[in-house]
Amino acid sequence: MTGLRPVAPQGRGATGARDSAAIDAAVAALSAARSVTVLCHVHPDADTLGSGLALALVLHRRGVPVAVSFAEPAELPASLRTLPGVEHVVPAARVPAEVDVLVVVDCGSLGRLGALADRLPGASTVLVIDHHRANDGFGTIDLIDESAASTTELVTRLLDAWHEPIDAAIAHCLFGGLVTDTGSFRWSRPGSHALAERLLATGIDGPGITRALMDTHPFAWLPMLATVLSSAQLVPGAAGVGLVYAIIRAADTHDVGPDEVESVIDIVRTTAEAGIAAVFKESRAGNDRWTVSLRSRDSAPGVDDGVDVAAVAAGFGGGGHRFAAGYTTYGSVTTVVDALVAALS
């Protein structure tokens, strides 16, 4: 496939002629589409789903048949069901094998599509919209900009170029991706607050959206946290900045949803003595499969720019952002922990 990227590989993140070309190509493809599928990454978060649903709402408004889906889990987390447009989400098995335009949102690699990666050959055009640095571009059209704070920011640019108005429902979806990917604006980029102000001006309830997506958990989350945090260990010398990690066993998660499991990393990362945080999450399938979440500070003692955990994750077949990444691995808990510690030594 040939791709249109926003910038040259050595300068990705800037805007310019190539950015314009990619957006123009995306607008043309979507305008001509008679059917569209939007694919989110496995274990969707508010950025991938918010991007997908914002596009779905616009396409539905234009009378274009559209379906949004993801390979796993079988159901959306409760918090994400608060986003407008969820009626456009279909089970993975119902994703059409052939479609005019297939849009992949917030997905740094084909592997992050899981079983739905097999839908790409059946699309006349594949549009990739993403802000992950590790994305090498696998679409017919690649709208990729790592300088964007969220993929919903790129979707906003696309909608503006398409001259599609952003109403409150669409703004809700876009704001959801922005607020979560910036950690309630703790990791905002230039323009993040201006975009938030624009979206809030549509009348959406910013605090309510943030609370639903980031600050609401069932009571079962508390005993789960007590168990998981008791497993926390500190490795002071790792990567010269220190590593803190915790283990989430499958048995710890029976009474909670994926939102609660994913939230643990944001607590572990607050450890003052470590510049890197990791959470190892055991698969409920019991097949020695672990998903690992990594976080790094943007600065740490002895490492002014922080540790690039996307590069660490890439060594295990994963990826992500410089300060937030992850991967999947297999083995005993001792084996997977020791492998990460060795990679950071």
mmCIF file of C-alpha atoms in Angstrom:
data_model
loop_
_atom_site.group_PDB
_atom_site.id
_atom_site.type_symbol
_atom_site.label_atom_id
_atom_site.label_comp_id
_atom_site.label_asym_id
_atom_site.label_seq_id
_atom_site.Cartn_x
_atom_site.Cartn_y
_atom_site.Cartn_z
ATOM 1 C CA MET A 1 0.000 0.000 0.000
ATOM 2 C CA THR A 2 1.074 3.566 -0.564
ATOM 3 C CA GLY A 3 0.730 5.977 2.317
ATOM 4 C CA LEU A 4 0.408 9.686 2.867
ATOM 5 C CA ARG A 5 2.047 10.754 6.094
ATOM 6 C CA PRO A 6 1.740 14.100 7.841
ATOM 7 C CA VAL A 7 5.497 14.635 7.887
ATOM 8 C CA ALA A 8 8.697 13.015 6.767
ATOM 9 C CA PRO A 9 9.970 10.189 9.005
ATOM 10 C CA GLN A 10 12.807 12.292 10.399
ATOM 11 C CA GLY A 11 10.455 15.079 11.393
ATOM 12 C CA ARG A 12 7.156 13.508 12.290
ATOM 13 C CA GLY A 13 5.131 15.726 14.556
ATOM 14 C CA ALA A 14 5.408 18.885 12.491
ATOM 15 C CA THR A 15 2.559 20.104 10.316
ATOM 16 C CA GLY A 16 2.820 21.150 6.705
ATOM 17 C CA ALA A 17 2.179 20.055 3.135
ATOM 18 C CA ARG A 18 2.238 16.349 3.899
ATOM 19 C CA ASP A 19 -0.152 16.807 6.819
ATOM 20 C CA SER A 20 -2.495 18.667 4.492
ATOM 21 C CA ALA A 21 -2.179 15.971 1.838
ATOM 22 C CA ALA A 22 -3.025 13.222 4.289
ATOM 23 C CA ILE A 23 -6.048 15.090 5.630
ATOM 24 C CA ASP A 24 -7.248 15.962 2.126
ATOM 25 C CA ALA A 25 -6.930 12.322 1.067
ATOM 26 C CA ALA A 26 -8.813 11.193 4.177
ATOM 27 C CA VAL A 27 -11.625 13.684 3.547
ATOM 28 C CA ALA A 28 -11.914 12.576 -0.077
ATOM 29 C CA ALA A 29 -12.039 8.902 0.864
ATOM 30 C CA LEU A 30 -14.663 9.378 3.572
ATOM 31 C CA SER A 31 -16.752 11.704 1.396
ATOM 32 C CA ALA A 32 -16.918 9.096 -1.364
ATOM 33 C CA ALA A 33 -17.463 6.099 0.933
ATOM 34 C CA ARG A 34 -20.672 4.108 0.631
ATOM 35 C CA SER A 35 -19.811 2.034 3.711
ATOM 36 C CA VAL A 36 -17.309 2.498 6.543
ATOM 37 C CA THR A 37 -15.925 0.290 9.298
ATOM 38 C CA VAL A 38 -13.996 1.842 12.186
ATOM 39 C CA LEU A 39 -11.678 -0.453 14.124
ATOM 40 C CA CYS A 40 -10.375 0.338 17.618
ATOM 41 C CA HIS A 41 -7.489 -1.378 19.323
ATOM 42 C CA VAL A 42 -7.974 -4.344 21.649
ATOM 43 C CA HIS A 43 -8.989 -3.441 25.193
ATOM 44 C CA PRO A 44 -10.233 -0.043 23.991
ATOM 45 C CA ASP A 45 -9.740 3.141 25.947
ATOM 46 C CA ALA A 46 -11.542 6.461 25.625
ATOM 47 C CA ASP A 47 -9.168 7.773 22.950
ATOM 48 C CA THR A 48 -9.602 4.920 20.489
ATOM 49 C CA LEU A 49 -13.336 4.535 21.117
ATOM 50 C CA GLY A 50 -13.974 8.278 21.338
ATOM 51 C CA SER A 51 -12.232 8.717 17.977
ATOM 52 C CA GLY A 52 -14.223 5.883 16.444
ATOM 53 C CA LEU A 53 -17.579 7.030 17.774
ATOM 54 C CA ALA A 54 -17.007 10.661 16.779
ATOM 55 C CA LEU A 55 -16.413 9.510 13.210
ATOM 56 C CA ALA A 56 -19.392 7.170 13.372
ATOM 57 C CA LEU A 57 -21.700 9.968 14.515
ATOM 58 C CA VAL A 58 -20.602 12.156 11.608
ATOM 59 C CA LEU A 59 -20.934 9.352 9.052
ATOM 60 C CA HIS A 60 -24.364 8.399 10.373
ATOM 61 C CA ARG A 61 -25.413 12.033 10.110
ATOM 62 C CA ARG A 62 -24.319 11.918 6.472
ATOM 63 C CA GLY A 63 -26.355 8.768 5.850
ATOM 64 C CA VAL A 64 -23.354 6.445 5.452
ATOM 65 C CA PRO A 65 -23.646 2.924 6.940
ATOM 66 C CA VAL A 66 -20.972 2.619 9.634
ATOM 67 C CA ALA A 67 -19.907 0.027 12.205
ATOM 68 C CA VAL A 68 -17.400 0.432 15.054
ATOM 69 C CA SER A 69 -15.742 -2.576 16.642
ATOM 70 C CA PHE A 70 -12.740 -4.062 18.477
ATOM 71 C CA ALA A 71 -11.470 -7.614 18.797
ATOM 72 C CA GLU A 72 -11.510 -7.969 22.579
ATOM 73 C CA PRO A 73 -12.919 -8.047 25.223
ATOM 74 C CA ALA A 74 -16.413 -9.204 24.366
ATOM 75 C CA GLU A 75 -18.053 -6.186 26.021
ATOM 76 C CA LEU A 76 -17.211 -2.543 26.525
ATOM 77 C CA PRO A 77 -16.095 -1.431 29.993
ATOM 78 C CA ALA A 78 -18.921 0.318 31.837
ATOM 79 C CA SER A 79 -17.218 3.722 31.720
ATOM 80 C CA LEU A 80 -16.941 3.674 27.922
ATOM 81 C CA ARG A 81 -20.618 2.894 27.547
ATOM 82 C CA THR A 82 -21.224 6.509 28.651
ATOM 83 C CA LEU A 83 -19.854 7.821 25.330
ATOM 84 C CA PRO A 84 -22.460 8.925 22.755
ATOM 85 C CA GLY A 85 -22.778 6.743 19.679
ATOM 86 C CA VAL A 86 -22.244 3.356 21.347
ATOM 87 C CA GLU A 87 -25.214 2.074 19.346
ATOM 88 C CA HIS A 88 -22.811 1.933 16.392
ATOM 89 C CA VAL A 89 -20.570 -0.606 18.177
ATOM 90 C CA VAL A 90 -20.991 -4.143 16.827
ATOM 91 C CA PRO A 91 -19.447 -7.448 17.986
ATOM 92 C CA ALA A 92 -16.236 -8.438 16.220
ATOM 93 C CA ALA A 93 -17.995 -11.331 14.484
ATOM 94 C CA ARG A 94 -20.364 -8.888 12.785
ATOM 95 C CA VAL A 95 -17.671 -6.692 11.231
ATOM 96 C CA PRO A 96 -18.148 -6.915 7.435
ATOM 97 C CA ALA A 97 -15.463 -8.736 5.483
ATOM 98 C CA GLU A 98 -15.616 -6.093 2.733
ATOM 99 C CA VAL A 99 -16.105 -2.333 3.020
ATOM 100 C CA ASP A 100 -15.355 0.828 1.036
ATOM 101 C CA VAL A 101 -13.281 2.500 3.753
ATOM 102 C CA LEU A 102 -11.834 0.879 6.856
ATOM 103 C CA VAL A 103 -10.610 3.383 9.447
ATOM 104 C CA VAL A 104 -8.140 2.274 12.131
ATOM 105 C CA VAL A 105 -7.982 4.682 15.073
ATOM 106 C CA ASP A 106 -5.332 5.040 17.807
ATOM 107 C CA CYS A 107 -3.630 1.792 16.855
ATOM 108 C CA GLY A 108 0.153 1.762 16.592
ATOM 109 C CA SER A 109 0.455 -1.620 14.880
ATOM 110 C CA LEU A 110 -1.582 -4.308 13.154
ATOM 111 C CA GLY A 111 -1.077 -6.549 16.163
ATOM 112 C CA ARG A 112 -3.130 -4.166 18.299
ATOM 113 C CA LEU A 113 -6.162 -4.987 16.150
ATOM 114 C CA GLY A 114 -6.110 -8.594 17.331
ATOM 115 C CA ALA A 115 -8.299 -10.929 15.322
ATOM 116 C CA LEU A 116 -9.801 -8.031 13.348
ATOM 117 C CA ALA A 117 -6.543 -7.395 11.494
ATOM 118 C CA ASP A 118 -7.882 -9.833 8.913
ATOM 119 C CA ARG A 119 -10.461 -7.233 7.795
ATOM 120 C CA LEU A 120 -7.890 -4.970 6.139
ATOM 121 C CA PRO A 121 -7.574 -6.917 2.844
ATOM 122 C CA GLY A 122 -11.334 -6.571 2.285
ATOM 123 C CA ALA A 123 -11.250 -2.757 2.343
ATOM 124 C CA SER A 124 -10.876 -0.661 -0.797
ATOM 125 C CA THR A 125 -9.158 2.034 1.305
ATOM 126 C CA VAL A 126 -7.534 1.768 4.734
ATOM 127 C CA LEU A 127 -7.257 5.042 6.663
ATOM 128 C CA VAL A 128 -4.991 5.004 9.732
ATOM 129 C CA ILE A 129 -5.441 7.851 12.235
ATOM 130 C CA ASP A 130 -2.981 7.686 15.105
ATOM 131 C CA HIS A 131 -0.578 9.601 17.349
ATOM 132 C CA HIS A 132 1.753 6.767 18.396
ATOM 133 C CA ARG A 133 5.386 7.305 17.495
ATOM 134 C CA ALA A 134 5.892 3.592 16.859
ATOM 135 C CA ASN A 135 3.311 3.562 14.045
ATOM 136 C CA ASP A 136 5.142 2.890 10.774
ATOM 137 C CA GLY A 137 1.993 3.301 8.694
ATOM 138 C CA PHE A 138 0.025 0.353 7.366
ATOM 139 C CA GLY A 139 -2.790 2.174 5.633
ATOM 140 C CA THR A 140 -3.559 3.350 2.143
ATOM 141 C CA ILE A 141 -3.754 6.771 3.808
ATOM 142 C CA ASP A 142 -1.781 7.395 7.010
ATOM 143 C CA LEU A 143 -2.710 10.395 9.152
ATOM 144 C CA ILE A 144 -0.126 9.994 11.914
ATOM 145 C CA ASP A 145 1.219 12.770 14.132
ATOM 146 C CA GLU A 146 3.004 11.946 17.368
ATOM 147 C CA SER A 147 2.877 15.586 18.453
ATOM 148 C CA ALA A 148 -0.883 15.284 18.931
ATOM 149 C CA ALA A 149 -1.957 14.800 22.537
ATOM 150 C CA SER A 150 -4.638 12.294 21.512
ATOM 151 C CA THR A 151 -6.016 10.629 18.430
ATOM 152 C CA THR A 152 -9.235 12.565 19.010
ATOM 153 C CA GLU A 153 -7.197 15.724 18.350
ATOM 154 C CA LEU A 154 -6.370 14.374 14.883
ATOM 155 C CA VAL A 155 -10.008 13.457 14.325
ATOM 156 C CA THR A 156 -10.907 17.063 15.191
ATOM 157 C CA ARG A 157 -8.483 18.318 12.535
ATOM 158 C CA LEU A 158 -10.040 15.931 10.030
ATOM 159 C CA LEU A 159 -13.585 17.041 10.834
ATOM 160 C CA ASP A 160 -12.570 20.692 10.483
ATOM 161 C CA ALA A 161 -11.052 20.050 7.057
ATOM 162 C CA TRP A 162 -14.206 18.124 6.136
ATOM 163 C CA HIS A 163 -16.292 21.130 7.229
ATOM 164 C CA GLU A 164 -18.336 18.862 9.487
ATOM 165 C CA PRO A 165 -19.726 20.693 12.539
ATOM 166 C CA ILE A 166 -18.862 19.355 15.984
ATOM 167 C CA ASP A 167 -22.030 19.152 18.067
ATOM 168 C CA ALA A 168 -22.234 18.248 21.764
ATOM 169 C CA ALA A 169 -22.382 14.475 21.183
ATOM 170 C CA ILE A 170 -19.308 14.501 18.965
ATOM 171 C CA ALA A 171 -17.532 16.899 21.330
ATOM 172 C CA HIS A 172 -18.248 14.512 24.222
ATOM 173 C CA CYS A 173 -16.417 11.716 22.377
ATOM 174 C CA LEU A 174 -13.516 13.954 21.390
ATOM 175 C CA PHE A 175 -13.145 15.388 24.889
ATOM 176 C CA GLY A 176 -13.186 11.881 26.376
ATOM 177 C CA GLY A 177 -10.114 10.894 24.379
ATOM 178 C CA LEU A 178 -8.355 14.174 25.089
ATOM 179 C CA VAL A 179 -8.898 14.208 28.851
ATOM 180 C CA THR A 180 -7.885 10.577 29.349
ATOM 181 C CA ASP A 181 -4.817 10.575 27.099
ATOM 182 C CA THR A 182 -3.526 13.734 28.773
ATOM 183 C CA GLY A 183 -4.231 12.349 32.258
ATOM 184 C CA SER A 184 -6.673 15.161 33.018
ATOM 185 C CA PHE A 185 -4.245 17.541 31.275
ATOM 186 C CA ARG A 186 -1.244 16.564 33.385
ATOM 187 C CA TRP A 187 0.548 15.619 30.130
ATOM 188 C CA SER A 188 -1.054 18.179 27.862
ATOM 189 C CA ARG A 189 0.629 19.494 24.737
ATOM 190 C CA PRO A 190 0.499 22.963 23.178
ATOM 191 C CA GLY A 191 -3.069 23.406 21.990
ATOM 192 C CA SER A 192 -4.616 20.841 24.340
ATOM 193 C CA HIS A 193 -6.326 23.401 26.544
ATOM 194 C CA ALA A 194 -7.500 25.423 23.551
ATOM 195 C CA LEU A 195 -9.105 22.305 22.096
ATOM 196 C CA ALA A 196 -10.696 21.477 25.441
ATOM 197 C CA GLU A 197 -12.134 24.987 25.680
ATOM 198 C CA ARG A 198 -13.579 24.681 22.188
ATOM 199 C CA LEU A 199 -15.200 21.327 22.971
ATOM 200 C CA LEU A 200 -16.547 22.532 26.327
ATOM 201 C CA ALA A 201 -18.148 25.498 24.525
ATOM 202 C CA THR A 202 -20.587 23.049 22.898
ATOM 203 C CA GLY A 203 -22.194 22.607 26.319
ATOM 204 C CA ILE A 204 -20.737 19.270 27.341
ATOM 205 C CA ASP A 205 -20.177 18.489 31.027
ATOM 206 C CA GLY A 206 -16.393 18.266 31.215
ATOM 207 C CA PRO A 207 -16.172 17.370 34.920
ATOM 208 C CA GLY A 208 -18.918 14.773 34.516
ATOM 209 C CA ILE A 209 -17.224 13.170 31.511
ATOM 210 C CA THR A 210 -13.901 13.084 33.349
ATOM 211 C CA ARG A 211 -15.484 11.603 36.463
ATOM 212 C CA ALA A 212 -17.269 8.867 34.492
ATOM 213 C CA LEU A 213 -14.154 7.893 32.555
ATOM 214 C CA MET A 214 -11.460 8.262 35.208
ATOM 215 C CA ASP A 215 -12.807 8.603 38.735
ATOM 216 C CA THR A 216 -15.669 6.164 39.195
ATOM 217 C CA HIS A 217 -15.118 2.611 40.425
ATOM 218 C CA PRO A 218 -17.165 -0.046 42.228
ATOM 219 C CA PHE A 219 -16.436 -0.825 45.867
ATOM 220 C CA ALA A 220 -14.739 -4.095 44.784
ATOM 221 C CA TRP A 221 -11.934 -1.950 43.373
ATOM 222 C CA LEU A 222 -10.754 -1.110 46.894
ATOM 223 C CA PRO A 223 -10.064 -4.667 48.134
ATOM 224 C CA MET A 224 -8.538 -5.470 44.737
ATOM 225 C CA LEU A 225 -6.175 -2.525 45.175
ATOM 226 C CA ALA A 226 -5.263 -3.655 48.677
ATOM 227 C CA THR A 227 -4.236 -7.071 47.366
ATOM 228 C CA VAL A 228 -2.409 -5.842 44.289
ATOM 229 C CA LEU A 229 -0.516 -2.994 45.947
ATOM 230 C CA SER A 230 0.745 -5.382 48.603
ATOM 231 C CA SER A 231 2.676 -7.098 45.802
ATOM 232 C CA ALA A 232 4.549 -3.911 44.857
ATOM 233 C CA GLN A 233 8.324 -4.125 44.667
ATOM 234 C CA LEU A 234 11.003 -1.483 44.141
ATOM 235 C CA VAL A 235 14.136 -2.104 42.050
ATOM 236 C CA PRO A 236 16.187 1.027 42.817
ATOM 237 C CA GLY A 237 18.896 0.741 40.163
ATOM 238 C CA ALA A 238 16.833 -0.188 37.126
ATOM 239 C CA ALA A 239 17.709 1.953 34.076
ATOM 240 C CA GLY A 240 19.464 4.317 36.479
ATOM 241 C CA VAL A 241 16.120 5.747 37.616
ATOM 242 C CA GLY A 242 14.486 2.866 39.495
ATOM 243 C CA LEU A 243 11.577 0.577 38.706
ATOM 244 C CA VAL A 244 8.448 -0.027 40.745
ATOM 245 C CA TYR A 245 6.138 -2.862 39.748
ATOM 246 C CA ALA A 246 3.032 -4.671 40.924
ATOM 247 C CA ILE A 247 1.399 -7.974 40.010
ATOM 248 C CA ILE A 248 -2.278 -8.427 39.195
ATOM 249 C CA ARG A 249 -3.243 -12.077 39.373
ATOM 250 C CA ALA A 250 -6.285 -13.278 37.454
ATOM 251 C CA ALA A 251 -7.914 -14.241 40.751
ATOM 252 C CA ASP A 252 -7.683 -10.604 41.891
ATOM 253 C CA THR A 253 -9.872 -9.383 39.038
ATOM 254 C CA HIS A 254 -12.990 -11.566 39.235
ATOM 255 C CA ASP A 255 -15.101 -8.874 40.891
ATOM 256 C CA VAL A 256 -13.869 -5.891 38.870
ATOM 257 C CA GLY A 257 -13.872 -4.786 35.248
ATOM 258 C CA PRO A 258 -11.060 -3.824 32.882
ATOM 259 C CA ASP A 259 -11.331 -0.171 33.908
ATOM 260 C CA GLU A 260 -10.343 -1.072 37.461
ATOM 261 C CA VAL A 261 -7.475 -3.266 36.289
ATOM 262 C CA GLU A 262 -6.089 -0.571 33.989
ATOM 263 C CA SER A 263 -6.290 2.086 36.704
ATOM 264 C CA VAL A 264 -3.652 0.382 38.869
ATOM 265 C CA ILE A 265 -0.726 1.672 36.812
ATOM 266 C CA ASP A 266 -1.705 5.272 37.545
ATOM 267 C CA ILE A 267 -1.369 4.587 41.264
ATOM 268 C CA VAL A 268 1.864 2.623 41.030
ATOM 269 C CA ARG A 269 3.473 5.342 38.902
ATOM 270 C CA THR A 270 3.217 7.883 41.736
ATOM 271 C CA THR A 271 6.126 6.232 43.566
ATOM 272 C CA ALA A 272 8.734 8.942 44.214
ATOM 273 C CA GLU A 273 11.712 6.563 44.224
ATOM 274 C CA ALA A 274 11.149 5.172 40.711
ATOM 275 C CA GLY A 275 11.253 6.766 37.261
ATOM 276 C CA ILE A 276 9.588 3.730 35.661
ATOM 277 C CA ALA A 277 6.436 1.907 36.730
ATOM 278 C CA ALA A 278 5.131 -1.448 35.509
ATOM 279 C CA VAL A 279 2.044 -3.516 36.167
ATOM 280 C CA PHE A 280 1.954 -7.191 35.151
ATOM 281 C CA LYS A 281 -1.602 -8.399 34.485
ATOM 282 C CA GLU A 282 -2.235 -12.135 34.317
ATOM 283 C CA SER A 283 -4.700 -13.368 31.694
ATOM 284 C CA ARG A 284 -7.903 -14.901 33.018
ATOM 285 C CA ALA A 285 -7.439 -17.682 30.453
ATOM 286 C CA GLY A 286 -4.721 -19.181 32.641
ATOM 287 C CA ASN A 287 -2.241 -19.699 29.781
ATOM 288 C CA ASP A 288 0.771 -17.924 31.319
ATOM 289 C CA ARG A 289 -0.113 -14.844 29.263
ATOM 290 C CA TRP A 290 0.625 -11.434 30.750
ATOM 291 C CA THR A 291 -0.085 -7.928 29.535
ATOM 292 C CA VAL A 292 2.376 -5.391 30.859
ATOM 293 C CA SER A 293 1.714 -1.664 31.240
ATOM 294 C CA LEU A 294 4.735 0.647 31.428
ATOM 295 C CA ARG A 295 4.908 4.283 32.455
ATOM 296 C CA SER A 296 7.844 6.675 32.653
ATOM 297 C CA ARG A 297 8.223 10.171 33.988
ATOM 298 C CA ASP A 298 9.049 12.909 31.500
ATOM 299 C CA SER A 299 12.102 13.620 33.634
ATOM 300 C CA ALA A 300 13.972 11.538 36.164
ATOM 301 C CA PRO A 301 17.214 11.799 38.164
ATOM 302 C CA GLY A 302 20.106 11.433 35.740
ATOM 303 C CA VAL A 303 17.802 11.224 32.700
ATOM 304 C CA ASP A 304 16.551 14.685 31.796
ATOM 305 C CA ASP A 305 14.071 13.518 29.178
ATOM 306 C CA GLY A 306 12.920 10.414 31.050
ATOM 307 C CA VAL A 307 13.165 6.816 29.895
ATOM 308 C CA ASP A 308 11.612 5.863 26.554
ATOM 309 C CA VAL A 309 9.358 2.988 27.629
ATOM 310 C CA ALA A 310 8.029 2.628 24.060
ATOM 311 C CA ALA A 311 11.514 1.424 23.096
ATOM 312 C CA VAL A 312 11.505 -0.973 26.051
ATOM 313 C CA ALA A 313 8.083 -2.325 25.045
ATOM 314 C CA ALA A 314 9.211 -2.670 21.426
ATOM 315 C CA GLY A 315 11.920 -5.062 22.610
ATOM 316 C CA PHE A 316 9.120 -7.366 23.743
ATOM 317 C CA GLY A 317 7.011 -6.911 20.604
ATOM 318 C CA GLY A 318 4.900 -4.077 22.002
ATOM 319 C CA GLY A 319 4.901 -0.317 21.645
ATOM 320 C CA GLY A 320 3.203 2.913 22.587
ATOM 321 C CA HIS A 321 4.308 6.403 23.530
ATOM 322 C CA ARG A 322 7.609 7.547 25.006
ATOM 323 C CA PHE A 323 6.127 7.761 28.498
ATOM 324 C CA ALA A 324 3.290 5.201 28.230
ATOM 325 C CA ALA A 325 3.597 1.839 26.521
ATOM 326 C CA GLY A 326 2.876 -1.851 26.901
ATOM 327 C CA TYR A 327 3.382 -5.347 25.590
ATOM 328 C CA THR A 328 2.179 -8.938 25.905
ATOM 329 C CA THR A 329 4.431 -11.730 27.086
ATOM 330 C CA TYR A 330 4.290 -15.343 28.263
ATOM 331 C CA GLY A 331 5.802 -17.319 31.120
ATOM 332 C CA SER A 332 5.788 -17.593 34.882
ATOM 333 C CA VAL A 333 5.519 -14.393 36.887
ATOM 334 C CA THR A 334 9.185 -14.736 37.899
ATOM 335 C CA THR A 335 10.246 -15.144 34.280
ATOM 336 C CA VAL A 336 8.340 -12.124 32.949
ATOM 337 C CA VAL A 337 9.430 -9.846 35.808
ATOM 338 C CA ASP A 338 13.063 -10.906 35.518
ATOM 339 C CA ALA A 339 12.976 -10.294 31.749
ATOM 340 C CA LEU A 340 11.850 -6.704 32.242
ATOM 341 C CA VAL A 341 14.376 -6.043 34.995
ATOM 342 C CA ALA A 342 17.122 -7.462 32.748
ATOM 343 C CA ALA A 343 16.016 -5.227 29.875
ATOM 344 C CA LEU A 344 16.322 -2.202 32.171
ATOM 345 C CA SER A 345 19.711 -3.163 33.611
#
